[in-house]
mmCIF file of C-alpha atoms in Angstrom:
data_model
loop_
_atom_site.group_PDB
_atom_site.id
_atom_site.type_symbol
_atom_site.label_atom_id
_atom_site.label_comp_id
_atom_site.label_asym_id
_atom_site.label_seq_id
_atom_site.Cartn_x
_atom_site.Cartn_y
_atom_site.Cartn_z
ATOM 1 C CA UNK A 1 -2.273 46.344 38.272
ATOM 2 C CA UNK A 2 -3.273 46.826 34.686
ATOM 3 C CA UNK A 3 -3.610 42.837 34.441
ATOM 4 C CA UNK A 4 -5.807 42.541 37.573
ATOM 5 C CA UNK A 5 -7.961 45.396 35.990
ATOM 6 C CA UNK A 6 -7.942 43.833 32.637
ATOM 7 C CA UNK A 7 -8.933 40.241 34.025
ATOM 8 C CA UNK A 8 -11.774 41.841 36.300
ATOM 9 C CA UNK A 9 -13.094 43.463 32.916
ATOM 10 C CA UNK A 10 -13.179 40.218 31.217
ATOM 11 C CA UNK A 11 -15.181 38.518 34.185
ATOM 12 C CA UNK A 12 -17.427 41.511 33.965
ATOM 13 C CA UNK A 13 -17.983 41.134 30.288
ATOM 14 C CA UNK A 14 -18.957 37.248 30.775
ATOM 15 C CA UNK A 15 -21.248 37.848 33.448
ATOM 16 C CA UNK A 16 -23.136 40.647 31.450
ATOM 17 C CA UNK A 17 -23.508 38.129 28.425
ATOM 18 C CA UNK A 18 -27.120 37.118 28.064
ATOM 19 C CA UNK A 19 -27.818 33.607 29.383
ATOM 20 C CA UNK A 20 -29.211 32.783 25.554
ATOM 21 C CA UNK A 21 -25.743 33.505 24.085
ATOM 22 C CA UNK A 22 -23.882 31.291 26.599
ATOM 23 C CA UNK A 23 -25.984 28.325 25.739
ATOM 24 C CA UNK A 24 -25.437 29.446 22.040
ATOM 25 C CA UNK A 25 -21.699 29.826 23.027
ATOM 26 C CA UNK A 26 -21.219 26.705 24.743
ATOM 27 C CA UNK A 27 -23.286 24.906 21.976
ATOM 28 C CA UNK A 28 -21.025 26.418 19.528
ATOM 29 C CA UNK A 29 -18.200 25.338 21.439
ATOM 30 C CA UNK A 30 -19.373 21.298 21.568
ATOM 31 C CA UNK A 31 -20.070 21.744 17.905
ATOM 32 C CA UNK A 32 -16.489 22.750 17.491
ATOM 33 C CA UNK A 33 -15.163 20.310 19.473
ATOM 34 C CA UNK A 34 -16.892 17.457 17.781
ATOM 35 C CA UNK A 35 -16.013 19.351 13.974
ATOM 36 C CA UNK A 36 -11.891 19.253 15.301
ATOM 37 C CA UNK A 37 -12.155 15.458 16.420
ATOM 38 C CA UNK A 38 -14.056 14.696 13.313
ATOM 39 C CA UNK A 39 -11.204 16.200 11.196
ATOM 40 C CA UNK A 40 -8.141 14.960 13.431
ATOM 41 C CA UNK A 41 -10.026 11.446 13.074
ATOM 42 C CA UNK A 42 -10.257 11.632 9.410
ATOM 43 C CA UNK A 43 -6.802 12.973 8.942
ATOM 44 C CA UNK A 44 -5.756 9.957 11.087
ATOM 45 C CA UNK A 45 -7.810 7.502 8.794
ATOM 46 C CA UNK A 46 -6.080 8.712 5.609
ATOM 47 C CA UNK A 47 -2.554 8.785 7.057
ATOM 48 C CA UNK A 48 -2.582 5.012 7.922
ATOM 49 C CA UNK A 49 -4.315 4.296 4.615
ATOM 50 C CA UNK A 50 -1.549 6.024 2.850
ATOM 51 C CA UNK A 51 1.017 4.367 4.949
ATOM 52 C CA UNK A 52 -0.833 0.671 3.930
ATOM 53 C CA UNK A 53 -1.073 2.054 0.356
ATOM 54 C CA UNK A 54 2.826 2.449 0.363
ATOM 55 C CA UNK A 55 3.386 -1.214 1.472
ATOM 56 C CA UNK A 56 1.000 -2.685 -1.057
ATOM 57 C CA UNK A 57 3.009 -0.363 -3.451
ATOM 58 C CA UNK A 58 6.265 -2.191 -2.271
ATOM 59 C CA UNK A 59 4.513 -5.541 -3.011
ATOM 60 C CA UNK A 60 3.915 -4.515 -6.986
ATOM 61 C CA UNK A 61 7.367 -3.017 -6.940
ATOM 62 C CA UNK A 62 8.601 -6.437 -5.536
ATOM 63 C CA UNK A 63 6.753 -8.305 -8.136
ATOM 64 C CA UNK A 64 8.008 -6.258 -11.011
ATOM 65 C CA UNK A 65 11.645 -7.152 -9.922
ATOM 66 C CA UNK A 66 10.904 -10.857 -9.562
ATOM 67 C CA UNK A 67 9.481 -10.852 -13.034
ATOM 68 C CA UNK A 68 12.321 -8.912 -14.272
ATOM 69 C CA UNK A 69 14.841 -11.251 -12.924
ATOM 70 C CA UNK A 70 12.786 -14.387 -14.257
ATOM 71 C CA UNK A 71 12.672 -12.850 -17.603
ATOM 72 C CA UNK A 72 16.303 -12.212 -17.800
ATOM 73 C CA UNK A 73 17.120 -15.963 -16.588
ATOM 74 C CA UNK A 74 14.851 -17.565 -19.072
ATOM 75 C CA UNK A 75 16.229 -15.450 -21.487
ATOM 76 C CA UNK A 76 19.921 -16.585 -20.603
ATOM 77 C CA UNK A 77 18.655 -20.177 -21.246
ATOM 78 C CA UNK A 78 16.470 -19.757 -24.287
ATOM 79 C CA UNK A 79 18.195 -16.572 -25.937
ATOM 80 C CA UNK A 80 14.524 -16.029 -27.016
ATOM 81 C CA UNK A 81 14.128 -12.166 -27.602
ATOM 82 C CA UNK A 82 10.618 -12.325 -26.133
ATOM 83 C CA UNK A 83 12.273 -12.751 -22.530
ATOM 84 C CA UNK A 84 14.318 -9.977 -23.170
ATOM 85 C CA UNK A 85 11.525 -7.733 -24.114
ATOM 86 C CA UNK A 86 9.171 -8.810 -20.869
ATOM 87 C CA UNK A 87 12.648 -8.101 -18.747
ATOM 88 C CA UNK A 88 12.570 -4.428 -20.317
ATOM 89 C CA UNK A 89 8.833 -4.107 -19.719
ATOM 90 C CA UNK A 90 9.311 -4.805 -15.665
ATOM 91 C CA UNK A 91 11.994 -2.503 -15.584
ATOM 92 C CA UNK A 92 10.316 0.059 -17.109
ATOM 93 C CA UNK A 93 7.556 -0.009 -14.622
ATOM 94 C CA UNK A 94 10.036 -0.089 -11.846
ATOM 95 C CA UNK A 95 11.751 2.979 -13.676
ATOM 96 C CA UNK A 96 8.571 4.928 -13.463
ATOM 97 C CA UNK A 97 8.485 4.267 -9.495
ATOM 98 C CA UNK A 98 12.300 5.362 -9.961
ATOM 99 C CA UNK A 99 11.062 8.512 -11.114
ATOM 100 C CA UNK A 100 8.502 8.873 -8.484
ATOM 101 C CA UNK A 101 11.329 8.846 -5.783
ATOM 102 C CA UNK A 102 13.116 11.685 -7.295
ATOM 103 C CA UNK A 103 10.586 13.836 -7.572
ATOM 104 C CA UNK A 104 9.642 13.090 -3.629
ATOM 105 C CA UNK A 105 13.511 14.053 -2.953
ATOM 106 C CA UNK A 106 13.096 17.442 -5.189
ATOM 107 C CA UNK A 107 12.102 20.687 -3.349
ATOM 108 C CA UNK A 108 9.971 21.540 -6.149
ATOM 109 C CA UNK A 109 8.324 17.924 -7.189
ATOM 110 C CA UNK A 110 6.365 17.185 -10.156
ATOM 111 C CA UNK A 111 2.968 15.910 -8.935
ATOM 112 C CA UNK A 112 2.313 14.485 -12.729
ATOM 113 C CA UNK A 113 5.381 12.463 -13.025
ATOM 114 C CA UNK A 114 5.133 10.869 -9.147
ATOM 115 C CA UNK A 115 1.526 10.133 -10.170
ATOM 116 C CA UNK A 116 2.808 8.412 -13.505
ATOM 117 C CA UNK A 117 5.077 6.413 -12.079
ATOM 118 C CA UNK A 118 3.104 5.030 -9.035
ATOM 119 C CA UNK A 119 0.003 4.172 -11.271
ATOM 120 C CA UNK A 120 2.129 2.521 -13.915
ATOM 121 C CA UNK A 121 3.389 -0.139 -11.802
ATOM 122 C CA UNK A 122 -0.425 -0.715 -10.488
ATOM 123 C CA UNK A 123 -1.504 1.672 -7.580
ATOM 124 C CA UNK A 124 -5.110 2.704 -7.730
ATOM 125 C CA UNK A 125 -5.076 6.401 -8.904
ATOM 126 C CA UNK A 126 -7.043 7.394 -5.436
ATOM 127 C CA UNK A 127 -4.168 6.110 -3.308
ATOM 128 C CA UNK A 128 -1.366 8.171 -5.091
ATOM 129 C CA UNK A 129 -2.445 11.622 -3.762
ATOM 130 C CA UNK A 130 -2.116 10.152 0.102
ATOM 131 C CA UNK A 131 1.138 8.730 -0.709
ATOM 132 C CA UNK A 132 2.518 11.437 -2.375
ATOM 133 C CA UNK A 133 1.317 13.702 0.779
ATOM 134 C CA UNK A 134 2.873 11.175 3.568
ATOM 135 C CA UNK A 135 6.169 10.557 1.498
ATOM 136 C CA UNK A 136 6.945 14.479 0.500
ATOM 137 C CA UNK A 137 5.445 15.875 3.688
ATOM 138 C CA UNK A 138 7.324 13.382 6.184
ATOM 139 C CA UNK A 139 10.437 12.481 4.294
ATOM 140 C CA UNK A 140 12.583 14.094 7.221
ATOM 141 C CA UNK A 141 10.343 12.057 9.614
ATOM 142 C CA UNK A 142 12.801 9.005 10.643
ATOM 143 C CA UNK A 143 10.102 6.392 9.997
ATOM 144 C CA UNK A 144 9.606 7.556 6.414
ATOM 145 C CA UNK A 145 13.242 8.786 5.792
ATOM 146 C CA UNK A 146 14.654 5.358 6.159
ATOM 147 C CA UNK A 147 12.345 3.716 3.598
ATOM 148 C CA UNK A 148 13.052 6.213 1.404
ATOM 149 C CA UNK A 149 16.741 5.497 1.553
ATOM 150 C CA UNK A 150 16.292 1.959 1.214
ATOM 151 C CA UNK A 151 14.267 2.814 -2.064
ATOM 152 C CA UNK A 152 17.441 4.835 -3.465
ATOM 153 C CA UNK A 153 19.578 2.252 -2.825
ATOM 154 C CA UNK A 154 17.206 -0.436 -4.327
ATOM 155 C CA UNK A 155 17.064 2.019 -7.313
ATOM 156 C CA UNK A 156 20.682 1.714 -7.576
ATOM 157 C CA UNK A 157 20.827 -2.290 -7.734
ATOM 158 C CA UNK A 158 18.114 -1.969 -10.309
ATOM 159 C CA UNK A 159 20.192 0.088 -12.420
ATOM 160 C CA UNK A 160 23.084 -2.601 -12.152
ATOM 161 C CA UNK A 161 20.444 -5.029 -13.281
ATOM 162 C CA UNK A 162 19.384 -3.251 -16.361
ATOM 163 C CA UNK A 163 23.256 -3.144 -16.981
ATOM 164 C CA UNK A 164 24.076 -6.923 -16.762
ATOM 165 C CA UNK A 165 20.508 -7.524 -19.013
ATOM 166 C CA UNK A 166 21.669 -5.293 -21.629
ATOM 167 C CA UNK A 167 25.052 -6.368 -22.282
ATOM 168 C CA UNK A 168 24.002 -10.057 -22.156
ATOM 169 C CA UNK A 169 21.444 -8.792 -24.853
ATOM 170 C CA UNK A 170 24.235 -7.013 -27.156
ATOM 171 C CA UNK A 171 26.430 -10.248 -26.894
ATOM 172 C CA UNK A 172 23.667 -12.562 -27.856
ATOM 173 C CA UNK A 173 22.763 -10.117 -30.912
ATOM 174 C CA UNK A 174 26.259 -9.987 -31.885
ATOM 175 C CA UNK A 175 26.383 -13.803 -31.503
ATOM 176 C CA UNK A 176 29.810 -13.326 -29.475
ATOM 177 C CA UNK A 177 28.557 -14.687 -26.419
ATOM 178 C CA UNK A 178 30.787 -17.010 -24.574
ATOM 179 C CA UNK A 179 30.023 -19.521 -21.821
ATOM 180 C CA UNK A 180 32.024 -17.707 -19.114
ATOM 181 C CA UNK A 181 30.408 -14.497 -20.243
ATOM 182 C CA UNK A 182 26.791 -16.440 -19.179
ATOM 183 C CA UNK A 183 28.155 -17.512 -16.230
ATOM 184 C CA UNK A 184 29.481 -14.279 -15.452
ATOM 185 C CA UNK A 185 26.064 -12.718 -15.673
ATOM 186 C CA UNK A 186 24.497 -15.540 -13.918
ATOM 187 C CA UNK A 187 26.906 -15.026 -10.899
ATOM 188 C CA UNK A 188 26.060 -10.952 -11.106
ATOM 189 C CA UNK A 189 22.153 -11.734 -11.137
ATOM 190 C CA UNK A 190 22.383 -14.037 -7.877
ATOM 191 C CA UNK A 191 24.108 -11.452 -5.970
ATOM 192 C CA UNK A 192 21.429 -8.694 -7.022
ATOM 193 C CA UNK A 193 18.875 -11.055 -6.588
ATOM 194 C CA UNK A 194 20.098 -11.596 -3.307
ATOM 195 C CA UNK A 195 20.650 -7.922 -2.390
ATOM 196 C CA UNK A 196 17.472 -6.965 -3.839
ATOM 197 C CA UNK A 197 15.124 -9.580 -1.515
ATOM 198 C CA UNK A 198 17.158 -8.470 1.118
ATOM 199 C CA UNK A 199 16.277 -4.366 0.257
ATOM 200 C CA UNK A 200 12.574 -5.593 -0.144
ATOM 201 C CA UNK A 201 12.673 -7.227 3.517
ATOM 202 C CA UNK A 202 14.141 -4.175 4.940
ATOM 203 C CA UNK A 203 11.661 -1.678 3.244
ATOM 204 C CA UNK A 204 8.757 -3.462 4.400
ATOM 205 C CA UNK A 205 9.925 -4.191 7.979
ATOM 206 C CA UNK A 206 11.149 -0.253 8.067
ATOM 207 C CA UNK A 207 7.560 1.077 6.652
ATOM 208 C CA UNK A 208 5.507 -1.209 8.912
ATOM 209 C CA UNK A 209 7.527 0.061 11.844
ATOM 210 C CA UNK A 210 6.510 3.540 10.617
ATOM 211 C CA UNK A 211 3.147 2.909 10.588
ATOM 212 C CA UNK A 212 3.179 1.481 14.149
ATOM 213 C CA UNK A 213 4.916 4.240 15.295
ATOM 214 C CA UNK A 214 2.492 6.815 13.389
ATOM 215 C CA UNK A 215 -0.139 4.841 14.886
ATOM 216 C CA UNK A 216 0.959 5.708 18.296
ATOM 217 C CA UNK A 217 1.613 9.160 17.486
ATOM 218 C CA UNK A 218 -1.894 9.589 15.993
ATOM 219 C CA UNK A 219 -3.466 7.764 18.826
ATOM 220 C CA UNK A 220 -1.867 10.055 21.061
ATOM 221 C CA UNK A 221 -2.400 13.230 19.545
ATOM 222 C CA UNK A 222 -6.462 12.664 19.248
ATOM 223 C CA UNK A 223 -6.394 11.427 22.950
ATOM 224 C CA UNK A 224 -4.597 14.689 23.961
ATOM 225 C CA UNK A 225 -6.606 16.730 21.679
ATOM 226 C CA UNK A 226 -10.080 15.019 23.212
ATOM 227 C CA UNK A 227 -8.650 15.705 26.746
ATOM 228 C CA UNK A 228 -7.714 19.243 26.127
ATOM 229 C CA UNK A 229 -10.887 20.296 24.434
ATOM 230 C CA UNK A 230 -13.094 18.329 26.648
ATOM 231 C CA UNK A 231 -11.277 19.798 29.794
ATOM 232 C CA UNK A 232 -11.999 23.486 28.222
ATOM 233 C CA UNK A 233 -15.673 22.774 27.213
ATOM 234 C CA UNK A 234 -16.077 21.293 30.984
ATOM 235 C CA UNK A 235 -14.798 24.561 32.813
ATOM 236 C CA UNK A 236 -16.950 26.731 30.865
ATOM 237 C CA UNK A 237 -20.158 24.339 31.334
ATOM 238 C CA UNK A 238 -19.039 24.144 34.791
ATOM 239 C CA UNK A 239 -18.528 27.803 35.504
ATOM 240 C CA UNK A 240 -21.808 28.530 33.520
ATOM 241 C CA UNK A 241 -24.183 26.179 35.598
ATOM 242 C CA UNK A 242 -22.571 27.251 38.754
ATOM 243 C CA UNK A 243 -23.445 31.055 38.067
ATOM 244 C CA UNK A 244 -26.758 30.047 37.046
ATOM 245 C CA UNK A 245 -27.424 27.822 39.861
ATOM 246 C CA UNK A 246 -25.982 30.591 42.231
ATOM 247 C CA UNK A 247 -28.075 33.485 41.074
ATOM 248 C CA UNK A 248 -31.314 31.341 40.652
ATOM 249 C CA UNK A 249 -30.938 30.541 44.325
ATOM 250 C CA UNK A 250 -30.247 34.052 45.280
ATOM 251 C CA UNK A 251 -33.575 34.855 43.290
ATOM 252 C CA UNK A 252 -35.251 31.774 45.422
ATOM 253 C CA UNK A 253 -34.106 33.255 48.882
ATOM 254 C CA UNK A 254 -35.411 36.751 48.027
ATOM 255 C CA UNK A 255 -38.381 36.100 46.770
ATOM 256 C CA UNK A 256 -39.620 34.017 49.544
ATOM 257 C CA UNK A 257 -38.383 36.507 52.448
ATOM 258 C CA UNK A 258 -40.662 39.129 50.083
ATOM 259 C CA UNK A 259 -43.355 36.650 50.222
ATOM 260 C CA UNK A 260 -43.004 36.247 54.120
ATOM 261 C CA UNK A 261 -43.711 40.209 54.338
ATOM 262 C CA UNK A 262 -40.116 41.293 54.287
ATOM 263 C CA UNK A 263 -40.174 44.162 51.782
ATOM 264 C CA UNK A 264 -36.576 45.688 52.354
ATOM 265 C CA UNK A 265 -35.261 42.577 50.488
ATOM 266 C CA UNK A 266 -33.272 42.883 47.555
ATOM 267 C CA UNK A 267 -32.103 40.647 44.998
ATOM 268 C CA UNK A 268 -28.536 41.441 44.518
ATOM 269 C CA UNK A 269 -27.351 40.114 40.836
ATOM 270 C CA UNK A 270 -24.979 42.358 39.574
ATOM 271 C CA UNK A 271 -25.086 41.403 35.931
ATOM 272 C CA UNK A 272 -26.916 42.820 32.910
ATOM 273 C CA UNK A 273 -28.127 39.971 31.491
ATOM 274 C CA UNK A 274 -31.771 38.153 31.893
ATOM 275 C CA UNK A 275 -31.328 37.123 35.237
ATOM 276 C CA UNK A 276 -30.007 40.796 36.361
ATOM 277 C CA UNK A 277 -33.189 42.332 34.617
ATOM 278 C CA UNK A 278 -35.512 39.905 36.448
ATOM 279 C CA UNK A 279 -33.972 41.047 39.856
ATOM 280 C CA UNK A 280 -33.987 44.714 39.077
ATOM 281 C CA UNK A 281 -37.718 44.301 38.176
ATOM 282 C CA UNK A 282 -38.582 42.490 41.233
ATOM 283 C CA UNK A 283 -36.465 44.630 43.313
ATOM 284 C CA UNK A 284 -38.412 47.695 41.894
ATOM 285 C CA UNK A 285 -42.011 45.997 42.428
ATOM 286 C CA UNK A 286 -41.219 46.132 46.068
#
Protein backbone atom coordinates (compact mmCIF):
# COMPACT_ATOMS: atom_id res chain seq x y z
CA UNK A 1 0.00 0.00 0.00
CA UNK A 2 2.80 2.40 0.93
CA UNK A 3 4.56 1.66 -2.34
CA UNK A 4 1.37 2.39 -4.29
CA UNK A 5 0.86 5.66 -2.42
CA UNK A 6 4.45 6.70 -3.06
CA UNK A 7 4.07 5.90 -6.76
CA UNK A 8 0.89 7.97 -6.98
CA UNK A 9 2.59 10.78 -5.09
CA UNK A 10 5.49 10.73 -7.56
CA UNK A 11 3.11 10.78 -10.51
CA UNK A 12 1.25 13.69 -8.94
CA UNK A 13 4.45 15.65 -8.44
CA UNK A 14 5.42 15.06 -12.07
CA UNK A 15 2.03 16.27 -13.31
CA UNK A 16 2.20 19.42 -11.20
CA UNK A 17 5.63 20.43 -12.50
CA UNK A 18 5.35 23.38 -14.85
CA UNK A 19 5.65 22.77 -18.58
CA UNK A 20 8.66 25.06 -18.84
CA UNK A 21 10.48 23.11 -16.13
CA UNK A 22 9.65 19.84 -17.88
CA UNK A 23 11.10 21.24 -21.10
CA UNK A 24 14.20 22.37 -19.21
CA UNK A 25 14.40 18.93 -17.64
CA UNK A 26 14.23 17.19 -21.01
CA UNK A 27 16.74 19.60 -22.52
CA UNK A 28 19.04 19.05 -19.55
CA UNK A 29 18.63 15.30 -19.98
CA UNK A 30 19.65 15.59 -23.62
CA UNK A 31 22.72 17.63 -22.70
CA UNK A 32 23.59 15.06 -20.01
CA UNK A 33 23.40 12.25 -22.54
CA UNK A 34 25.64 14.17 -24.94
CA UNK A 35 28.10 14.89 -22.11
CA UNK A 36 28.18 11.29 -20.87
CA UNK A 37 28.63 9.91 -24.37
CA UNK A 38 31.39 12.44 -25.02
CA UNK A 39 33.20 11.34 -21.87
CA UNK A 40 32.80 7.67 -22.79
CA UNK A 41 34.01 8.32 -26.33
CA UNK A 42 36.98 10.38 -25.13
CA UNK A 43 37.94 7.70 -22.61
CA UNK A 44 37.65 5.04 -25.30
CA UNK A 45 39.88 6.96 -27.69
CA UNK A 46 42.45 7.60 -24.95
CA UNK A 47 42.44 3.93 -23.94
CA UNK A 48 43.01 2.70 -27.47
CA UNK A 49 45.67 5.37 -28.00
CA UNK A 50 47.48 4.17 -24.87
CA UNK A 51 47.37 0.56 -26.06
CA UNK A 52 48.81 1.64 -29.41
CA UNK A 53 51.54 3.51 -27.54
CA UNK A 54 52.39 0.29 -25.67
CA UNK A 55 52.77 -1.53 -28.98
CA UNK A 56 55.10 1.24 -30.18
CA UNK A 57 57.04 1.03 -26.90
CA UNK A 58 57.62 -2.68 -27.50
CA UNK A 59 59.16 -1.77 -30.85
CA UNK A 60 61.59 0.62 -29.15
CA UNK A 61 62.46 -2.03 -26.55
CA UNK A 62 63.06 -4.54 -29.34
CA UNK A 63 65.37 -2.16 -31.21
CA UNK A 64 67.39 -1.53 -28.04
CA UNK A 65 67.69 -5.29 -27.46
CA UNK A 66 68.78 -5.93 -31.06
CA UNK A 67 71.29 -3.10 -30.80
CA UNK A 68 72.75 -4.60 -27.61
CA UNK A 69 72.98 -8.02 -29.26
CA UNK A 70 74.71 -6.61 -32.35
CA UNK A 71 77.17 -4.63 -30.24
CA UNK A 72 78.19 -7.60 -28.10
CA UNK A 73 78.70 -9.69 -31.25
CA UNK A 74 80.89 -6.93 -32.68
CA UNK A 75 82.79 -6.79 -29.40
CA UNK A 76 83.52 -10.52 -29.55
CA UNK A 77 85.03 -10.11 -33.00
CA UNK A 78 86.93 -6.83 -32.61
CA UNK A 79 87.50 -6.67 -28.84
CA UNK A 80 87.07 -2.93 -29.25
CA UNK A 81 85.70 -1.50 -25.93
CA UNK A 82 83.57 1.01 -27.83
CA UNK A 83 81.24 -1.84 -28.77
CA UNK A 84 80.97 -2.97 -25.17
CA UNK A 85 80.10 0.55 -24.04
CA UNK A 86 77.44 0.73 -26.78
CA UNK A 87 76.17 -2.64 -25.51
CA UNK A 88 75.92 -1.22 -21.99
CA UNK A 89 74.16 1.91 -23.21
CA UNK A 90 71.49 -0.11 -25.02
CA UNK A 91 70.88 -2.29 -21.98
CA UNK A 92 70.68 0.77 -19.73
CA UNK A 93 67.65 1.87 -21.73
CA UNK A 94 66.07 -1.53 -21.26
CA UNK A 95 66.94 -1.45 -17.57
CA UNK A 96 64.87 1.74 -17.26
CA UNK A 97 61.89 -0.08 -18.77
CA UNK A 98 62.50 -2.96 -16.37
CA UNK A 99 62.29 -0.55 -13.43
CA UNK A 100 59.05 0.80 -14.90
CA UNK A 101 57.58 -2.71 -14.94
CA UNK A 102 58.49 -3.23 -11.30
CA UNK A 103 56.58 -0.07 -10.42
CA UNK A 104 53.53 -1.36 -12.28
CA UNK A 105 53.62 -4.57 -10.25
CA UNK A 106 53.97 -2.64 -7.00
CA UNK A 107 50.96 -1.76 -4.86
CA UNK A 108 52.44 1.71 -4.34
CA UNK A 109 54.05 2.61 -7.67
CA UNK A 110 56.41 5.52 -8.10
CA UNK A 111 55.19 7.29 -11.22
CA UNK A 112 58.43 9.25 -11.63
CA UNK A 113 60.43 6.02 -11.98
CA UNK A 114 57.90 4.70 -14.49
CA UNK A 115 57.97 7.96 -16.43
CA UNK A 116 61.77 8.08 -16.48
CA UNK A 117 62.09 4.49 -17.68
CA UNK A 118 59.58 4.85 -20.51
CA UNK A 119 60.88 8.19 -21.78
CA UNK A 120 64.52 7.06 -21.57
CA UNK A 121 63.89 4.43 -24.22
CA UNK A 122 62.26 6.97 -26.53
CA UNK A 123 58.53 7.06 -25.75
CA UNK A 124 56.83 10.42 -26.12
CA UNK A 125 56.21 12.04 -22.70
CA UNK A 126 52.55 12.66 -23.53
CA UNK A 127 51.99 8.93 -24.10
CA UNK A 128 53.37 7.87 -20.72
CA UNK A 129 50.41 8.85 -18.46
CA UNK A 130 48.00 6.80 -20.55
CA UNK A 131 50.38 3.85 -20.63
CA UNK A 132 50.69 3.99 -16.85
CA UNK A 133 46.91 4.15 -16.45
CA UNK A 134 46.35 1.11 -18.66
CA UNK A 135 49.14 -1.02 -17.23
CA UNK A 136 48.51 -0.27 -13.58
CA UNK A 137 44.71 -0.24 -13.49
CA UNK A 138 44.24 -3.22 -15.80
CA UNK A 139 47.26 -5.31 -14.79
CA UNK A 140 44.96 -8.09 -13.55
CA UNK A 141 42.84 -7.96 -16.71
CA UNK A 142 43.93 -10.90 -18.89
CA UNK A 143 44.63 -8.92 -22.11
CA UNK A 144 47.07 -6.75 -20.12
CA UNK A 145 48.19 -9.29 -17.51
CA UNK A 146 49.67 -11.67 -20.08
CA UNK A 147 51.88 -9.06 -21.82
CA UNK A 148 53.22 -7.98 -18.41
CA UNK A 149 54.11 -11.61 -17.62
CA UNK A 150 55.92 -11.91 -20.97
CA UNK A 151 57.65 -8.62 -20.21
CA UNK A 152 58.91 -10.01 -16.87
CA UNK A 153 60.24 -13.15 -18.57
CA UNK A 154 62.05 -11.03 -21.16
CA UNK A 155 63.67 -9.00 -18.38
CA UNK A 156 65.13 -12.20 -16.91
CA UNK A 157 66.69 -13.01 -20.27
CA UNK A 158 68.03 -9.47 -20.54
CA UNK A 159 69.69 -9.96 -17.14
CA UNK A 160 71.31 -13.12 -18.51
CA UNK A 161 72.45 -11.20 -21.60
CA UNK A 162 74.05 -8.63 -19.32
CA UNK A 163 75.93 -11.35 -17.42
CA UNK A 164 77.23 -12.95 -20.62
CA UNK A 165 78.48 -9.60 -21.88
CA UNK A 166 80.02 -8.67 -18.53
CA UNK A 167 81.85 -12.01 -18.20
CA UNK A 168 83.18 -11.67 -21.73
CA UNK A 169 84.38 -8.14 -21.02
CA UNK A 170 86.18 -9.23 -17.85
CA UNK A 171 88.00 -11.99 -19.73
CA UNK A 172 89.06 -9.57 -22.44
CA UNK A 173 90.32 -7.09 -19.85
CA UNK A 174 92.34 -9.77 -18.06
CA UNK A 175 93.60 -11.05 -21.41
CA UNK A 176 92.63 -14.48 -20.19
CA UNK A 177 90.14 -15.19 -22.93
CA UNK A 178 90.24 -18.50 -24.75
CA UNK A 179 88.60 -19.51 -28.00
CA UNK A 180 86.41 -21.88 -26.02
CA UNK A 181 85.16 -18.96 -23.90
CA UNK A 182 84.20 -17.00 -26.99
CA UNK A 183 82.43 -20.00 -28.50
CA UNK A 184 80.53 -20.59 -25.26
CA UNK A 185 79.50 -16.94 -25.14
CA UNK A 186 78.47 -17.14 -28.78
CA UNK A 187 76.29 -20.17 -28.08
CA UNK A 188 74.63 -18.47 -25.11
CA UNK A 189 73.97 -15.34 -27.14
CA UNK A 190 72.32 -17.33 -29.91
CA UNK A 191 70.02 -19.00 -27.39
CA UNK A 192 69.18 -15.68 -25.75
CA UNK A 193 68.57 -14.01 -29.10
CA UNK A 194 66.13 -16.75 -30.05
CA UNK A 195 64.30 -16.53 -26.73
CA UNK A 196 64.05 -12.75 -26.82
CA UNK A 197 62.84 -12.70 -30.42
CA UNK A 198 60.14 -15.22 -29.52
CA UNK A 199 59.12 -13.23 -26.44
CA UNK A 200 58.95 -10.02 -28.46
CA UNK A 201 56.59 -11.68 -30.94
CA UNK A 202 54.49 -13.11 -28.12
CA UNK A 203 54.29 -9.71 -26.45
CA UNK A 204 53.19 -7.96 -29.65
CA UNK A 205 50.61 -10.61 -30.49
CA UNK A 206 49.26 -10.68 -26.95
CA UNK A 207 49.01 -6.91 -26.77
CA UNK A 208 47.40 -6.71 -30.20
CA UNK A 209 44.86 -9.31 -29.13
CA UNK A 210 44.25 -7.32 -25.96
CA UNK A 211 43.73 -4.19 -28.04
CA UNK A 212 41.14 -5.95 -30.19
CA UNK A 213 39.37 -7.26 -27.09
CA UNK A 214 39.34 -3.81 -25.54
CA UNK A 215 38.01 -2.32 -28.77
CA UNK A 216 35.14 -4.80 -28.65
CA UNK A 217 34.52 -4.09 -24.98
CA UNK A 218 34.58 -0.34 -25.54
CA UNK A 219 32.25 -0.59 -28.54
CA UNK A 220 29.81 -2.69 -26.51
CA UNK A 221 29.98 -0.24 -23.59
CA UNK A 222 29.35 2.76 -25.82
CA UNK A 223 26.50 1.00 -27.61
CA UNK A 224 24.85 -0.10 -24.36
CA UNK A 225 25.16 3.35 -22.80
CA UNK A 226 23.66 4.94 -25.93
CA UNK A 227 20.76 2.48 -25.93
CA UNK A 228 20.14 2.82 -22.20
CA UNK A 229 20.33 6.59 -21.99
CA UNK A 230 18.52 6.98 -25.29
CA UNK A 231 15.71 4.71 -24.10
CA UNK A 232 15.30 6.60 -20.83
CA UNK A 233 15.26 9.91 -22.65
CA UNK A 234 12.74 8.60 -25.18
CA UNK A 235 10.44 7.40 -22.39
CA UNK A 236 10.43 10.85 -20.80
CA UNK A 237 9.85 12.57 -24.15
CA UNK A 238 7.00 10.24 -25.11
CA UNK A 239 5.40 10.57 -21.69
CA UNK A 240 5.67 14.34 -21.77
CA UNK A 241 4.33 14.77 -25.32
CA UNK A 242 1.43 12.37 -24.75
CA UNK A 243 0.43 14.18 -21.58
CA UNK A 244 0.70 17.54 -23.32
CA UNK A 245 -1.29 16.37 -26.32
CA UNK A 246 -3.99 14.82 -24.11
CA UNK A 247 -4.47 17.99 -22.08
CA UNK A 248 -4.53 20.24 -25.14
CA UNK A 249 -7.15 17.94 -26.61
CA UNK A 250 -9.26 18.33 -23.47
CA UNK A 251 -9.01 22.11 -23.71
CA UNK A 252 -9.85 22.03 -27.42
CA UNK A 253 -12.93 19.82 -26.97
CA UNK A 254 -14.23 21.70 -23.92
CA UNK A 255 -13.72 25.18 -25.39
CA UNK A 256 -15.48 24.04 -28.56
CA UNK A 257 -18.49 22.93 -26.52
CA UNK A 258 -18.47 26.19 -24.56
CA UNK A 259 -18.27 28.09 -27.83
CA UNK A 260 -21.40 26.30 -29.00
CA UNK A 261 -23.31 27.39 -25.91
CA UNK A 262 -22.72 24.55 -23.46
CA UNK A 263 -21.88 26.69 -20.43
CA UNK A 264 -22.00 23.71 -18.09
CA UNK A 265 -18.92 22.20 -19.73
CA UNK A 266 -15.85 22.07 -17.53
CA UNK A 267 -12.25 21.38 -18.45
CA UNK A 268 -10.97 18.61 -16.20
CA UNK A 269 -7.21 18.95 -15.92
CA UNK A 270 -6.10 17.94 -12.46
CA UNK A 271 -2.73 19.64 -12.56
CA UNK A 272 -1.20 22.73 -10.99
CA UNK A 273 0.95 23.70 -13.95
CA UNK A 274 0.25 26.18 -16.77
CA UNK A 275 -2.40 24.00 -18.42
CA UNK A 276 -4.15 23.43 -15.10
CA UNK A 277 -4.20 27.19 -14.51
CA UNK A 278 -5.65 27.83 -17.99
CA UNK A 279 -8.33 25.20 -17.40
CA UNK A 280 -9.23 26.75 -14.04
CA UNK A 281 -9.40 30.24 -15.55
CA UNK A 282 -11.72 29.09 -18.37
CA UNK A 283 -13.93 27.18 -15.92
CA UNK A 284 -14.27 30.31 -13.77
CA UNK A 285 -15.20 32.41 -16.80
CA UNK A 286 -18.22 30.27 -17.59
